[in-house]
Coordinates of C-alpha atoms in Angstrom, one line a residue:
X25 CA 0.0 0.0 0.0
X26 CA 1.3 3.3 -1.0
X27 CA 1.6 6.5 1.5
X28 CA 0.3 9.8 0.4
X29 CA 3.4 12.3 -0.3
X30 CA 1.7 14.0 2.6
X31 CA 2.2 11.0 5.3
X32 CA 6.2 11.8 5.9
X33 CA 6.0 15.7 6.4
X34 CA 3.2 15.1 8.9
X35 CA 4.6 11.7 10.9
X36 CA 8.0 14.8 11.3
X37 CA 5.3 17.6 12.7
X38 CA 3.1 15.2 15.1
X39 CA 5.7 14.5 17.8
X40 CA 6.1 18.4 18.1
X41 CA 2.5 19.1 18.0
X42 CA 1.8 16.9 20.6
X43 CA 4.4 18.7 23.4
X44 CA 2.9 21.6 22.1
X45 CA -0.6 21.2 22.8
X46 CA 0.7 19.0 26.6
X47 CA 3.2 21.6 27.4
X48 CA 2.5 25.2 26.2
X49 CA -1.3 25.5 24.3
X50 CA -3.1 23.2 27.1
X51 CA -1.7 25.1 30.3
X52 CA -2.3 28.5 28.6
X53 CA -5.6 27.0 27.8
X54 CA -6.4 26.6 31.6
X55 CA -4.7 29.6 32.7
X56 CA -7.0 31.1 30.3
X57 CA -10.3 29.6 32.1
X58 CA -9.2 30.0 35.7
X59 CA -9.6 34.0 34.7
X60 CA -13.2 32.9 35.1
X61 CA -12.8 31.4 38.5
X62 CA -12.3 32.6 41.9
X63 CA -9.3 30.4 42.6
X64 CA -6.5 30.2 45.5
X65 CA -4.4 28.3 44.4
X66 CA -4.9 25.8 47.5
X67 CA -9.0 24.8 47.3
X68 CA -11.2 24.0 44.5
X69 CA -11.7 27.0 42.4
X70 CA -15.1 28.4 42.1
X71 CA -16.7 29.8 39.3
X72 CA -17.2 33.6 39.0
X73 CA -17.9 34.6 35.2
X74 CA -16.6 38.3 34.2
X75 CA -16.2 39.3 37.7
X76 CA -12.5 39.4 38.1
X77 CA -12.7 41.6 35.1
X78 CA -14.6 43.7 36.5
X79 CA -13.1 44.3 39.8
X80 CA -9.7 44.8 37.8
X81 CA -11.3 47.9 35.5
X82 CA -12.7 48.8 39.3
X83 CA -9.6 48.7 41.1
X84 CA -6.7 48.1 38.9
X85 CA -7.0 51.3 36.3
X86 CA -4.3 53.5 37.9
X87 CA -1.9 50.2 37.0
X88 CA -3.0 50.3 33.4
X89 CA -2.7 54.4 33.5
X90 CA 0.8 54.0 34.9
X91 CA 1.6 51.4 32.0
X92 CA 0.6 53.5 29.2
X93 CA 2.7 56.3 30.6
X94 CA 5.5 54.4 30.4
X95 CA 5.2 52.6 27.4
X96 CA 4.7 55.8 25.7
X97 CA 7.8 57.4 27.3
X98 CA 9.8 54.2 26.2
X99 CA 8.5 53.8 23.1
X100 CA 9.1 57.5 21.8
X101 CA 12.5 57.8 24.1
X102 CA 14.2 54.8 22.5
X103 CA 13.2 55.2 19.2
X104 CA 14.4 58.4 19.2
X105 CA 17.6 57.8 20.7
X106 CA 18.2 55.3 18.8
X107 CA 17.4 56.7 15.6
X108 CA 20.1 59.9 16.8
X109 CA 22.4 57.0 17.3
X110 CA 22.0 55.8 14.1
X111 CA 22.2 59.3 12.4
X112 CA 25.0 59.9 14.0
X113 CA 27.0 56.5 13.4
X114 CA 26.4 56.0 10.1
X115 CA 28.7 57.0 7.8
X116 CA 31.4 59.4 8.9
X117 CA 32.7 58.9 11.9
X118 CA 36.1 56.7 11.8
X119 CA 35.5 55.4 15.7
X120 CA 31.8 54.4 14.1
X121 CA 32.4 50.9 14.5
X122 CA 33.7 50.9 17.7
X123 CA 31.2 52.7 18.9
X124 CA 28.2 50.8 17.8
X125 CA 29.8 47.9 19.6
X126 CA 29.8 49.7 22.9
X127 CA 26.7 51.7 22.3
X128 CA 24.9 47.8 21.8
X129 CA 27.1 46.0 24.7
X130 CA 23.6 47.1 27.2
X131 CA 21.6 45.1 24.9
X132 CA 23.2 41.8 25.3
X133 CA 23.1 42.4 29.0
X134 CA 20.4 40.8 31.3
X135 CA 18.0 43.4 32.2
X136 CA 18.0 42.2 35.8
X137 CA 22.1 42.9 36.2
X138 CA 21.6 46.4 34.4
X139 CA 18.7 47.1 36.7
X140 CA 21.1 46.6 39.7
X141 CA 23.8 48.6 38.9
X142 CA 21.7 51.9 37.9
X143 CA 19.8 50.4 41.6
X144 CA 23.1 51.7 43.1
X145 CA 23.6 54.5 41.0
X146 CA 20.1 56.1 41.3
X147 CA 20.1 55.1 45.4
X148 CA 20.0 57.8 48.2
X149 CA 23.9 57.1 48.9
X150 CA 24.7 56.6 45.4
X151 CA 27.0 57.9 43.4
X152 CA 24.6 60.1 41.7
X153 CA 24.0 62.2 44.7
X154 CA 27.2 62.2 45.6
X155 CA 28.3 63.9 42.4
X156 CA 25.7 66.5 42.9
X157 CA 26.5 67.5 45.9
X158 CA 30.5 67.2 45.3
X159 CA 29.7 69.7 42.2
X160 CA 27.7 72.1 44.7
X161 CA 24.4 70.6 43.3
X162 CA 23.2 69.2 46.3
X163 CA 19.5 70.6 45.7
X164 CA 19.2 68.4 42.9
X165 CA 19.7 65.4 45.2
X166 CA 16.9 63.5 46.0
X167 CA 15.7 59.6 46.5
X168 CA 15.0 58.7 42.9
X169 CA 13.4 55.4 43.3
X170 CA 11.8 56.9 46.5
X171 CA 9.2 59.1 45.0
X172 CA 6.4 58.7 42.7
X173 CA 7.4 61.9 40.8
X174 CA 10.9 60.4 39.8
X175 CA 10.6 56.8 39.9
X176 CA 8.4 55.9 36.9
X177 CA 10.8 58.1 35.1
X178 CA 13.8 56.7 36.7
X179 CA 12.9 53.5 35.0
X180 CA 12.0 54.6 31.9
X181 CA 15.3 55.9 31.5
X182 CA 16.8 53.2 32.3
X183 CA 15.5 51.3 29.6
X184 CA 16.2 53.3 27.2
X185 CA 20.2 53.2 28.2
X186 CA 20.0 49.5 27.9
X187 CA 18.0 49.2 24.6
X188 CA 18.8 52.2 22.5
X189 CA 21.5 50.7 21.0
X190 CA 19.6 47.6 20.0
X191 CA 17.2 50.3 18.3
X192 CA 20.4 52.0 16.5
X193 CA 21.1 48.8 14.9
X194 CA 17.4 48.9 13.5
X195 CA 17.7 52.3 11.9
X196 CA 21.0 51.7 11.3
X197 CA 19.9 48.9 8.8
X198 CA 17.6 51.7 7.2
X199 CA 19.9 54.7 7.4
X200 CA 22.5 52.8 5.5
X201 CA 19.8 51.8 3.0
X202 CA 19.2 55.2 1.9
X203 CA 20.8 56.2 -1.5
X204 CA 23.9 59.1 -1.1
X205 CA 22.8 60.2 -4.7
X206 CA 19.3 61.1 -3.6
X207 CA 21.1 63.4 -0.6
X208 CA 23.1 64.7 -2.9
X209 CA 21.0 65.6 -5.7
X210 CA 19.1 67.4 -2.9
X211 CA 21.9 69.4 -1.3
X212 CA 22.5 70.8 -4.7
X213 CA 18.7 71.6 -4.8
X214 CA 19.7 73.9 -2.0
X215 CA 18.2 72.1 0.7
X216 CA 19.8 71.8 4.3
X217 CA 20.1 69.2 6.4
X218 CA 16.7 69.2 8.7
X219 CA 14.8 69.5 4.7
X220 CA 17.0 66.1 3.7
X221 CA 16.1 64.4 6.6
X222 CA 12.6 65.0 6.5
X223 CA 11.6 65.1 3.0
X224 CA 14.4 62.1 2.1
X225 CA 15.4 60.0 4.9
X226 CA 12.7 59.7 7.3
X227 CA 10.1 58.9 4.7
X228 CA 12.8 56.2 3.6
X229 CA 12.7 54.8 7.8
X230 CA 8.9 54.3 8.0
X231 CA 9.3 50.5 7.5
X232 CA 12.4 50.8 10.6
X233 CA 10.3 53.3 12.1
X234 CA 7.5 50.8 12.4
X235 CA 9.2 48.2 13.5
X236 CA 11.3 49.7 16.2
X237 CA 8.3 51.2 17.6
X238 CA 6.3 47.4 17.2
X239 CA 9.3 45.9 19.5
X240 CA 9.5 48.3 21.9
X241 CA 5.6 48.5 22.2
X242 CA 5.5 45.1 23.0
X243 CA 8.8 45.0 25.5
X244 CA 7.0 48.0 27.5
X245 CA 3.8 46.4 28.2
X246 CA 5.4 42.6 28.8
X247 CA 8.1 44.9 31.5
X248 CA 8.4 43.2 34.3
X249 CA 12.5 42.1 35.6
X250 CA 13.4 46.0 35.2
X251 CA 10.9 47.3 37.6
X252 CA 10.8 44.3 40.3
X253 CA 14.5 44.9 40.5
X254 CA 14.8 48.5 40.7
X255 CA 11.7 49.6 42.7
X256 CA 9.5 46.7 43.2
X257 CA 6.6 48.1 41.8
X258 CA 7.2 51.0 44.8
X259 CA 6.7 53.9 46.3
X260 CA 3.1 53.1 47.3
X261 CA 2.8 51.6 43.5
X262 CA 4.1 54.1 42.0
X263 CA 6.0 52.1 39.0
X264 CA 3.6 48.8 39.1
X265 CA 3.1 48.1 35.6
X266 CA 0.4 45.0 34.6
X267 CA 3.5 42.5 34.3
X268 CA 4.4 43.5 38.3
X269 CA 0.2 43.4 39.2
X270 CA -0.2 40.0 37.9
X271 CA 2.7 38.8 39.8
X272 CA 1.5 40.3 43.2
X273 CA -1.6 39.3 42.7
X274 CA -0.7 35.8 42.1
X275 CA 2.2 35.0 44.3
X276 CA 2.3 37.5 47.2
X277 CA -1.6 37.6 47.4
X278 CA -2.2 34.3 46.2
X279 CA -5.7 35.2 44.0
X280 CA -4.6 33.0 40.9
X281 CA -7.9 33.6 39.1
X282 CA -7.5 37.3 39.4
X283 CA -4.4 37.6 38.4
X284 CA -4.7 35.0 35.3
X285 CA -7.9 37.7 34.4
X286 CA -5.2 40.2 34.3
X287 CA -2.9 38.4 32.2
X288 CA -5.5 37.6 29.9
X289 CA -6.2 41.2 29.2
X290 CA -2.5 42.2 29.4
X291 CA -2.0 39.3 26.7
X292 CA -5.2 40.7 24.5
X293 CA -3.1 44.2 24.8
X294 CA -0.3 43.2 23.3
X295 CA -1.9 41.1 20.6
X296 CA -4.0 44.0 19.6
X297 CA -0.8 46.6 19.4
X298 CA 1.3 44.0 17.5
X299 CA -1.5 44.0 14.8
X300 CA -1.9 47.6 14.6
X301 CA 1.8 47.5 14.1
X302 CA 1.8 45.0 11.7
X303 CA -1.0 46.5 9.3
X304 CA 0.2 50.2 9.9
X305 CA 3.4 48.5 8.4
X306 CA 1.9 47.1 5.7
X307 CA 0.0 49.7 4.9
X308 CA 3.3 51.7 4.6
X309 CA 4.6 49.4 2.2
X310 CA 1.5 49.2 -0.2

């Protein structure tokens, strides 16, 4: 009896499939329906409907306030730096090279280790203050990560110093891209270098444009390593983002079925960004 052509490729894909659906799909599917339950974690979970939903858009909307601010701080901070970075790296510079390498060396490091070290920059003690005050700046001094004013900024910034370099490399790509003739031809058209750059290059960057600002969308509502290590979500909840939430709500409260509600909508967040991304991208390229 002859197999189908078909058979092979599919007797490769089943074993895979299988640990997929046991190991990933079917615990995401019951994470997914314990958002529906009132559950502990310890007793028999009890079914609730939309009501963790609702007590979340009750209670939790100063945590999805505080993660659009910073998303929106990240997302327009990075991409801007590193499209400067990118700009400025591109072609002329001889130390370029060397540059990009240290400029992307952040990147490669673990966000947690990174987060540590501005920790004892940034702290009361640190040597941030103490360089204000040594330059007769002491006004300036104050408990970064202590505040609610400075925190949430704090942390934003520090993102940006670790990923703006992976964002160079992005609009690197697309800088390099851009044809030196059309520049030229413009330059002796008598236009300057903000008109070449806006009428020529950044037109050029929309595709890099639209995917550095997809990524980073995505890695500032998924933050979580950053802000548990810097401020834990303090002062008073000040920096809790819905990554830190579902967390606290999970394993320091221990209300599983309330936090997996949360992940659920933090999950249907990102989904929905990535597509607008990904058609506003398309869109571009039509």
């Amino acid at each position: 009896m002859m197999r189908s052509p078909r058979t092979v490729p599919w007797a490769f894909v089943a074993p895979a499939a299988v640990l997929t659906l046991l190991l990933l799909l079917g615990p995401s599917l019951l994470g997914g329906l314990s958002a529906f339950t009132d559950w502990d974690g310890l007793t028999a979970p009890s079914w609730v409907g939309l009501a963790n939903f609702g007590e979340f858009f009750g209670e939790g909307s100063h945590v999805v306030a505080q993660t659009l601010v910073l998303a929106a701080l990240y997302v327009v901070g990075v991409n801007a730096v590193g499209l400067g970075l990118a700009l400025g790296l591109a072609r002329t510079l001889r130390t370029r090279h060397v540059l990009r390498a240290l400029f992307l060396v952040p990147a490669v490091v673990s966000p947690l280790v990174v987060a540590y070290i501005w920790k004892f920059i940034l702290d009361v003690d640190g040597p941030l203050n103490e360089l204000l005050e040594g330059t007769g700046l002491a006004s300036f001094a104050q408990p970064w990560l202590g505040q609610r004013n400075t925190a949430l900024v704090a942390v934003v910034i520090v993102m940006i110093w670790q990923f703006s370099g992976y964002h160079m490399l992005i609009y690197l790509a697309g800088v390099q891209s851009v044809q030196d003739e059309l520049l030229e031809a413009a330059h002796v058209d008598g236009a300057g270098p903000w008109r070449r750059f806006r009428d020529i290059t950044l037109p050029l960057l929309r595709p890099a444009v639209a995917i550095g600002t997809a990524l980073s969308t995505i890695s500032a509502f998924m933050l979580f390593d950053q802000v548990m290590a810097l401020t834990g979500g303090g002062p008073a909840g000040g920096t809790d983002t819905l990554g830190t939430y579902v967390y606290k709500q999970a394993f320091v409260n221990g209300r599983y079925g309330y936090s997996a509600a949360v992940a659920l909508l933090l999950v249907a967040g990102v989904c929905l960004a990535a597509l607008v991304q990904v058609r506003g991208l398309r869109g571009r390229r039509a």
